[in-house]
Tab-separated table of C-alpha atoms in Angstrom:
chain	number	residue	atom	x	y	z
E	446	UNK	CA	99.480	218.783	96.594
E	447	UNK	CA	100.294	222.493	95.585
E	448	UNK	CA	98.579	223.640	92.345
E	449	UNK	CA	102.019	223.735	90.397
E	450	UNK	CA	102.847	220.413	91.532
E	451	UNK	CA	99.318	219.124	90.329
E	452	UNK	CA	99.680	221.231	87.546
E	453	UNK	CA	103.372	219.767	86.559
E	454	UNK	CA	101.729	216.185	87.292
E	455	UNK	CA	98.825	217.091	84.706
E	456	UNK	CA	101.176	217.806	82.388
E	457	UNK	CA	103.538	215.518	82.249
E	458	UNK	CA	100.523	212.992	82.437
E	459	UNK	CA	99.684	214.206	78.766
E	460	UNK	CA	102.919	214.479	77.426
E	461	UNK	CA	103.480	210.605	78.145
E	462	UNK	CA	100.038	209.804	76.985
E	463	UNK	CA	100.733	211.378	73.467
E	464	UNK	CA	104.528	211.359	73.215
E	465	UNK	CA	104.137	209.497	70.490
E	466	UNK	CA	102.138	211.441	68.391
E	467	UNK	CA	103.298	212.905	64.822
E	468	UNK	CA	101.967	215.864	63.034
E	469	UNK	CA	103.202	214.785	59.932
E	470	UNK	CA	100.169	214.002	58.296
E	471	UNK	CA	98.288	216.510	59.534
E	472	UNK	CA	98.283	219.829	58.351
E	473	UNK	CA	95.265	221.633	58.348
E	474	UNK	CA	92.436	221.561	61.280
E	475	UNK	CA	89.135	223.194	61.273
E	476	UNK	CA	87.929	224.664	65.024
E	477	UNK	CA	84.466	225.214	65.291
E	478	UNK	CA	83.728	227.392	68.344
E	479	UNK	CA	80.528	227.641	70.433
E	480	UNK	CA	80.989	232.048	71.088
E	481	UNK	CA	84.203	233.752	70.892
E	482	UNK	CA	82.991	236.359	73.096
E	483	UNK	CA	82.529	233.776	75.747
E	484	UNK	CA	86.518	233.611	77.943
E	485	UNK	CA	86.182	230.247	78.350
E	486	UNK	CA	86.218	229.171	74.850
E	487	UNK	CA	88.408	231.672	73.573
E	488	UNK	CA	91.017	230.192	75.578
E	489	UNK	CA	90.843	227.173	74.481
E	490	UNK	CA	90.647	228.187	70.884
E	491	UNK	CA	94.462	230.260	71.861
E	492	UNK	CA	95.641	226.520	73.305
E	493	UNK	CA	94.419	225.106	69.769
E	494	UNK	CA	96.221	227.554	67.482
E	495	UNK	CA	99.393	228.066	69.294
E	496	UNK	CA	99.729	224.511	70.016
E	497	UNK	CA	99.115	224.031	66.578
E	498	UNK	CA	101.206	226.507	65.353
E	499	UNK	CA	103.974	225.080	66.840
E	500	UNK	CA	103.562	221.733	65.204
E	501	UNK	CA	103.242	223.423	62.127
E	502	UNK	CA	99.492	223.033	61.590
E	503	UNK	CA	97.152	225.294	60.329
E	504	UNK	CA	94.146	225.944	62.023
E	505	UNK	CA	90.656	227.540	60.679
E	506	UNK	CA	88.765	228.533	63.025
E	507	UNK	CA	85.009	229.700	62.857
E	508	UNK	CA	82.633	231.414	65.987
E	509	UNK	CA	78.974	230.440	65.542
E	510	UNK	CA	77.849	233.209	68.315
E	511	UNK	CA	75.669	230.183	70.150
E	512	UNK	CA	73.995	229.633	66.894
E	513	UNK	CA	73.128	226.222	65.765
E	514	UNK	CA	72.435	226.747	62.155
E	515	UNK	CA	74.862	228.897	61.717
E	516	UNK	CA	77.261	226.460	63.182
E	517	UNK	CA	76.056	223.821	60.544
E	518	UNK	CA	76.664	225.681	58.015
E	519	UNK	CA	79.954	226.505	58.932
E	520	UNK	CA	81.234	222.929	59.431
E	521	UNK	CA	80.174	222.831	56.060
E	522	UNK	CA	82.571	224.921	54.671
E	523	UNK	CA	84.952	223.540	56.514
E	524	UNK	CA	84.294	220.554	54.852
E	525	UNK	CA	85.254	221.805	51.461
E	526	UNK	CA	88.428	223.319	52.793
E	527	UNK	CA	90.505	220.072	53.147
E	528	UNK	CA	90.875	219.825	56.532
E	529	UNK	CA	92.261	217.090	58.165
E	530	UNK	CA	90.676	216.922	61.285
E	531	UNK	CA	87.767	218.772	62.821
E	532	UNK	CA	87.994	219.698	66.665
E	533	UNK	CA	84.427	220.688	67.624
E	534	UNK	CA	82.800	222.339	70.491
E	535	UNK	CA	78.995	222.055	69.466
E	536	UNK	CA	76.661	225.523	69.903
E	537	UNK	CA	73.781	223.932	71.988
E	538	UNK	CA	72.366	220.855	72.475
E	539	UNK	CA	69.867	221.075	69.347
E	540	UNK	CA	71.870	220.800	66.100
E	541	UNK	CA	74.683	218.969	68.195
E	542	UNK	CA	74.911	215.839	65.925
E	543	UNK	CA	74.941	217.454	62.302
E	544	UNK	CA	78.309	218.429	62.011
E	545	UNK	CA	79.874	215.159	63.342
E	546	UNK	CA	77.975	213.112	61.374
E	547	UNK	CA	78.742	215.307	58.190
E	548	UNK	CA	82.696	215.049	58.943
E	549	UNK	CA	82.626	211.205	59.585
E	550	UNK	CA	80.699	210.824	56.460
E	551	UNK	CA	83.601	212.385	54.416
E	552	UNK	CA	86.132	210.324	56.982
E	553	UNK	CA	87.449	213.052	58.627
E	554	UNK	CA	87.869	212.384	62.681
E	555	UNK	CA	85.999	214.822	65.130
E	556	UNK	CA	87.442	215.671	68.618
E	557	UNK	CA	84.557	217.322	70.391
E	558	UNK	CA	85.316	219.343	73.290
E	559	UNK	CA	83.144	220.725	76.218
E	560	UNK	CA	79.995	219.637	74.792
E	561	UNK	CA	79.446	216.092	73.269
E	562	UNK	CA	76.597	215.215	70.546
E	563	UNK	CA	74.033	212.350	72.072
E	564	UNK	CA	73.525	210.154	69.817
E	565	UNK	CA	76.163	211.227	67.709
E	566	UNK	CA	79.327	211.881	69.533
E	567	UNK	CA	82.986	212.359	68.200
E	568	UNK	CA	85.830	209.961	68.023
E	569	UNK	CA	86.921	211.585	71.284
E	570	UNK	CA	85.089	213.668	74.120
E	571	UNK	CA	87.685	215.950	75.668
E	572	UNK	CA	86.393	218.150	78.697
E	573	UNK	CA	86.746	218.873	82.216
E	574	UNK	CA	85.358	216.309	84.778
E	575	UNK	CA	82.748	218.839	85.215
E	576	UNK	CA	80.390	216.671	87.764
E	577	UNK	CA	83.474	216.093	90.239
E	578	UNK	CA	84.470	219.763	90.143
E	579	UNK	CA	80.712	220.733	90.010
E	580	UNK	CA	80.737	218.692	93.642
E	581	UNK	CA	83.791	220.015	95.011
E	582	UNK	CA	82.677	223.669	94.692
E	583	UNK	CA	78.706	222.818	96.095
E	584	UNK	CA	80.653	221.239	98.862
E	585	UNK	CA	82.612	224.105	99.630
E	586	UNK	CA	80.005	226.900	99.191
E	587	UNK	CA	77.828	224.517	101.398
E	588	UNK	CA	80.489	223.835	103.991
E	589	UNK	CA	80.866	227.788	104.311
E	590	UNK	CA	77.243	228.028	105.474
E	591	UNK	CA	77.485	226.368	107.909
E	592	UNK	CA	76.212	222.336	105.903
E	593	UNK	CA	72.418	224.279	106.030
E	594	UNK	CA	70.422	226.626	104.834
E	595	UNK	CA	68.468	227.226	101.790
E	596	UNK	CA	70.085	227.109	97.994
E	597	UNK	CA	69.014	228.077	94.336
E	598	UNK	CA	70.944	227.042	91.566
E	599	UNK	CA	71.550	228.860	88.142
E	600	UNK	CA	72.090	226.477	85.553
E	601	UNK	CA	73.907	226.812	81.881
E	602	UNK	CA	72.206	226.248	78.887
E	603	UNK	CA	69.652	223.138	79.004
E	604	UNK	CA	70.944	220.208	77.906
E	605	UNK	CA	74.327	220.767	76.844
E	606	UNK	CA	76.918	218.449	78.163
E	607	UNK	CA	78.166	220.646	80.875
E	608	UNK	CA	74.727	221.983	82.391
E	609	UNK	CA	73.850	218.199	82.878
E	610	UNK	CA	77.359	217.103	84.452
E	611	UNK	CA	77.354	220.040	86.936
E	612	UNK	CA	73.826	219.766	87.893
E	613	UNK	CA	74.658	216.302	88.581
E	614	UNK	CA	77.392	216.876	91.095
E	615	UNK	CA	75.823	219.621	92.771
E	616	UNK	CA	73.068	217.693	93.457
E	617	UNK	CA	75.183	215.201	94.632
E	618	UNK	CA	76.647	217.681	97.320
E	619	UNK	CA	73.155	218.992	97.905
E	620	UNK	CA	71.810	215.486	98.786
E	621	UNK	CA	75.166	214.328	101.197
E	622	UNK	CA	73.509	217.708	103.196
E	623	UNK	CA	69.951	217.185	104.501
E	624	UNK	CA	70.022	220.655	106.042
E	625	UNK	CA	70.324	222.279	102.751
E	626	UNK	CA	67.449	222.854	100.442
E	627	UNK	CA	67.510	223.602	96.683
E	628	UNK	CA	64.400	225.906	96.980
E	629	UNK	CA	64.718	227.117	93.141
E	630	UNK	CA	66.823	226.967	89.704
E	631	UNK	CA	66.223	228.460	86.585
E	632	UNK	CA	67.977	227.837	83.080
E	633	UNK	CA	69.884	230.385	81.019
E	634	UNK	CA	70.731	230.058	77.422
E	635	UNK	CA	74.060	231.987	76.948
E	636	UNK	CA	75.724	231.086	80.837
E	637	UNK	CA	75.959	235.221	80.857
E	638	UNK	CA	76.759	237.599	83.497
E	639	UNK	CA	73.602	239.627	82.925
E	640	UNK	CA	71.283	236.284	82.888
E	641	UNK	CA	72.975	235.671	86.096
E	642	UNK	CA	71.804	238.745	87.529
E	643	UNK	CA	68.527	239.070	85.668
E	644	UNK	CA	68.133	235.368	87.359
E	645	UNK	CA	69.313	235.968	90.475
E	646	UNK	CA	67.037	238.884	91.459
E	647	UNK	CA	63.903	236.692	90.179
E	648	UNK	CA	64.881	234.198	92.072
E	649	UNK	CA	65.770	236.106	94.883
E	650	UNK	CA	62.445	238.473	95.200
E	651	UNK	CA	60.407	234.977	95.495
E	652	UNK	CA	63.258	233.515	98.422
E	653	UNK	CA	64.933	236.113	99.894
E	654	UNK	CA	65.903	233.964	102.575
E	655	UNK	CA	68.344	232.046	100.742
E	656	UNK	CA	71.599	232.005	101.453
E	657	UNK	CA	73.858	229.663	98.749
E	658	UNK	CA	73.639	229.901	95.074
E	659	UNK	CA	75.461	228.012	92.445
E	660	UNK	CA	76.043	229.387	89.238
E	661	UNK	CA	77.268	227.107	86.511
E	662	UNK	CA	79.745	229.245	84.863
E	663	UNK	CA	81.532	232.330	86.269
E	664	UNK	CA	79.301	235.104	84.689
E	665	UNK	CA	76.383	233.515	86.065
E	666	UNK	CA	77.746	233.562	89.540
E	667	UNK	CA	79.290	237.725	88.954
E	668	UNK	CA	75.634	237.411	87.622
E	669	UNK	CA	74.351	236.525	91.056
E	670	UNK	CA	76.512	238.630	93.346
E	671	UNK	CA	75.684	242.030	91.659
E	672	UNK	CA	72.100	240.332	92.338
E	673	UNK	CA	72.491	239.770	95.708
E	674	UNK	CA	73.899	243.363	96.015
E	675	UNK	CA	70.787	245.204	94.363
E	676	UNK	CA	67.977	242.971	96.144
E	677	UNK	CA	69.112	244.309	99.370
E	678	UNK	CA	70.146	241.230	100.944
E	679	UNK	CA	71.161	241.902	104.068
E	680	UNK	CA	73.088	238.293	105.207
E	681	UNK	CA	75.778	236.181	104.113
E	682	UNK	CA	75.008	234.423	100.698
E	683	UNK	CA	77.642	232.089	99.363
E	684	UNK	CA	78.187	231.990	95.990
E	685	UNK	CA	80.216	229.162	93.615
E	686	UNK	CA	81.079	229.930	90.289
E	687	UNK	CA	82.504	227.583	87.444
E	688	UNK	CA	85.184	227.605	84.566
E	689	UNK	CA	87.919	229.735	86.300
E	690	UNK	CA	87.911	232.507	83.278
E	691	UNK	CA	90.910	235.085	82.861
E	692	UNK	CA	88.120	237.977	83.790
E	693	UNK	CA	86.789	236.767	86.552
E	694	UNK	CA	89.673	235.056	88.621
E	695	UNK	CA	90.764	238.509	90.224
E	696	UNK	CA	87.390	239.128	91.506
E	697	UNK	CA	87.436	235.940	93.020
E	698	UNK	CA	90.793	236.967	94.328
E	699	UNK	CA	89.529	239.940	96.032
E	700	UNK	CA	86.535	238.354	98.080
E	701	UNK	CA	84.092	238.964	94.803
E	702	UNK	CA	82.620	235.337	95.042
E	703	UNK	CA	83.432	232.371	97.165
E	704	UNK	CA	84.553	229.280	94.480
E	705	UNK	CA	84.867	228.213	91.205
E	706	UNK	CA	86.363	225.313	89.236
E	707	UNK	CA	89.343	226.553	87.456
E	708	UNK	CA	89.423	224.327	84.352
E	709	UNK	CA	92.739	223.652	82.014
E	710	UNK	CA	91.417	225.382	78.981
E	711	UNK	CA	95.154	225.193	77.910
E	712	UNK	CA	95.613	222.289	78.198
E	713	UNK	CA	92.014	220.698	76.593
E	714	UNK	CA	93.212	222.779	73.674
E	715	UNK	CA	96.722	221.449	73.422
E	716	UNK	CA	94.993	217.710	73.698
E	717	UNK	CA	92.842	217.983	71.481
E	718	UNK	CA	95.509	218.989	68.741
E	719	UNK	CA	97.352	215.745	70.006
E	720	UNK	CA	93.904	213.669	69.819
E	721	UNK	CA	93.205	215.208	66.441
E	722	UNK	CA	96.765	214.284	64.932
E	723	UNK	CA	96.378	210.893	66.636
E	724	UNK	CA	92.985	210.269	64.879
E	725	UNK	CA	94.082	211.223	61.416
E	726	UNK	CA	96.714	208.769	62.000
E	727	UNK	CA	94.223	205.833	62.432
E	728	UNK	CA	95.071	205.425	66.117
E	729	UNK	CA	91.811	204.904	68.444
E	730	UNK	CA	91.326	206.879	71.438
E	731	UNK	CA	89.132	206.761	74.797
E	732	UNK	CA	85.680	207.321	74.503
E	733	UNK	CA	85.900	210.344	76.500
E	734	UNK	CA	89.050	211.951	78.219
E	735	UNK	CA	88.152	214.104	81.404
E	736	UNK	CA	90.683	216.606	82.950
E	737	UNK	CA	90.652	217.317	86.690
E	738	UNK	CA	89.265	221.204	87.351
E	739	UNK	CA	90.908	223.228	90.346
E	740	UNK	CA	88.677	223.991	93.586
E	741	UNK	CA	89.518	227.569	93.668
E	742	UNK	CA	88.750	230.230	96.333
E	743	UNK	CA	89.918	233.829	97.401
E	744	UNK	CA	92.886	231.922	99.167
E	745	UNK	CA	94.448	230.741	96.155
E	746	UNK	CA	92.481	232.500	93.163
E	747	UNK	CA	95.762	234.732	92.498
E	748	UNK	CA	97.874	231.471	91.442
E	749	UNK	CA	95.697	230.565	89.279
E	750	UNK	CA	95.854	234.649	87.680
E	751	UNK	CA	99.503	234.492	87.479
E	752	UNK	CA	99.490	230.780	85.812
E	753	UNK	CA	96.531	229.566	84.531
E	754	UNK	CA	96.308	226.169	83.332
């Protein structure tokens, strides 16, 4: 199946599912952010609003720059600013439950997105299927060298929803390939481009024999190719990426790295507008609802530039 056709299918998948949703009674939704300077979640938050905007809604939305606290006491405001839903993408794994317990105490519904808050999660989870798509691009970077060698891994941010989900499918790739060994991983706390490289040279000084690395997000894996580049490495290293942001897609499109996961940031915002209205309505919703990411590669990176999901 072509990406447009998958993408069409995807589409009209959500369209049925919520068809029957009415914005009526909602019309104002707080968005708080993980990092606005981060692509990945500034798209979404552009699916949110101009979803939104089209179904007349009003949408506040607030960046806690990885913060914790800070994010706290933004939901808090929000709070007092008669929202009618909050859609929620927590800043770490620490102050994770504080918000959605404060909203459902004043009966407001929380759609978290990306990230969901153990122990106290939102009405709805809305995210990419981040361990499948974490496996599919292990497989691939794995399958390019040849099913062997040896691997180090560059995780996201400990803890957080995502960083557990693709460590688990990696591993899962890592382990259906006995000739491949995970000789090292390290954990950054802001999935960055220059913790990738910092990282990545570390990592690379103590085994410069390796030859795969997985980065968990897209900077970490630019992260790890400039690495690659100044540690003198002089053969093939593979390198998978993850998120399939607006900034990095043409460099994967010219050779730059070897994979990511391309996920529908559009389209997680647009849901969760559509789970939020749903909510506020009284209807209940899955526990969690998981959108397919893209297996992306230098062959068809430039799709995904021209339309991304």
């Amino acid at each position: 199946m072509t990406f447009k056709s998958t993408l069409i299918a995807a589409t009209a998948l959500a369209a049925f599912a919520f068809g029957g949703a009415q914005a009526e009674e909602v019309k104002r939704i707080g968005l708080a952010v993980t990092n606005l300077q981060a692509d990945y979640f500034n798209q979404i938050k552009i699916g949110v609003e101009n979803y939104a905007k089209e179904k007349g809604i009003e949408v506040i939305t607030v960046d806690a720059k990885n913060d914790g606290a800070t994010q706290v006491s933004q939901v808090q405001d929000l709070l007092t600013q008669d929202i009618d839903a909050l859609i929620y993408l927590p800043a770490g794994a620490a102050a994770a439950t504080v918000p959605a317990r404060l909203a459902k105490q004043q009966g407001i519904p929380v759609v978290n997105v990306d990230r969901n808050a153990e122990g106290e999660p939102g009405d709805t989870f809305i995210a990419t299927d981040n361990a499948a798509s974490a496996y599919e691009v292990c497989k691939h970077i794995i399958g390019l060298a040849g099913g062997k060698g040896k691997m180090i891994m560059i995780h996201g941010q400990k803890g957080t929803t995502p960083e557990v989900e693709r460590t688990k499918g990696c591993m899962k790739a890592i382990e259906e390939n006995p000739g491949v060994e995970l000789v090292a991983e390290q954990w950054s706390q802001q999935w960055s481009q220059a913790e990738g490289l910092d990282i990545s040279q570390n990592l690379l000084q103590a085994n410069p024999d390796v030859n795969i690395i997985f980065g968990q997000a897209d900077g970490l894996a630019l992260g790890a190719a400039q690495g690659v580049k100044v540690s003198g490495i002089d053969h093939r290293v593979y390198i998978g990426g993850f998120d399939g942001d607006t900034t990095a897609l043409p460099i994967l499109a010219e050779g730059g790295y070897d994979a990511t996961a391309t996920q529908q940031v559009r389209g997680i915002g647009r849901l969760a507008v559509d789970s939020a209205i749903k909510l506020a309505a009284g209807e209940e919703l899955p526990a969690e609802q998981l959108l397919p990411g893209f297996l992306t590669t230098p062959e068809n990176a430039q799709e995904y530039v021209e339309n991304h999901p």
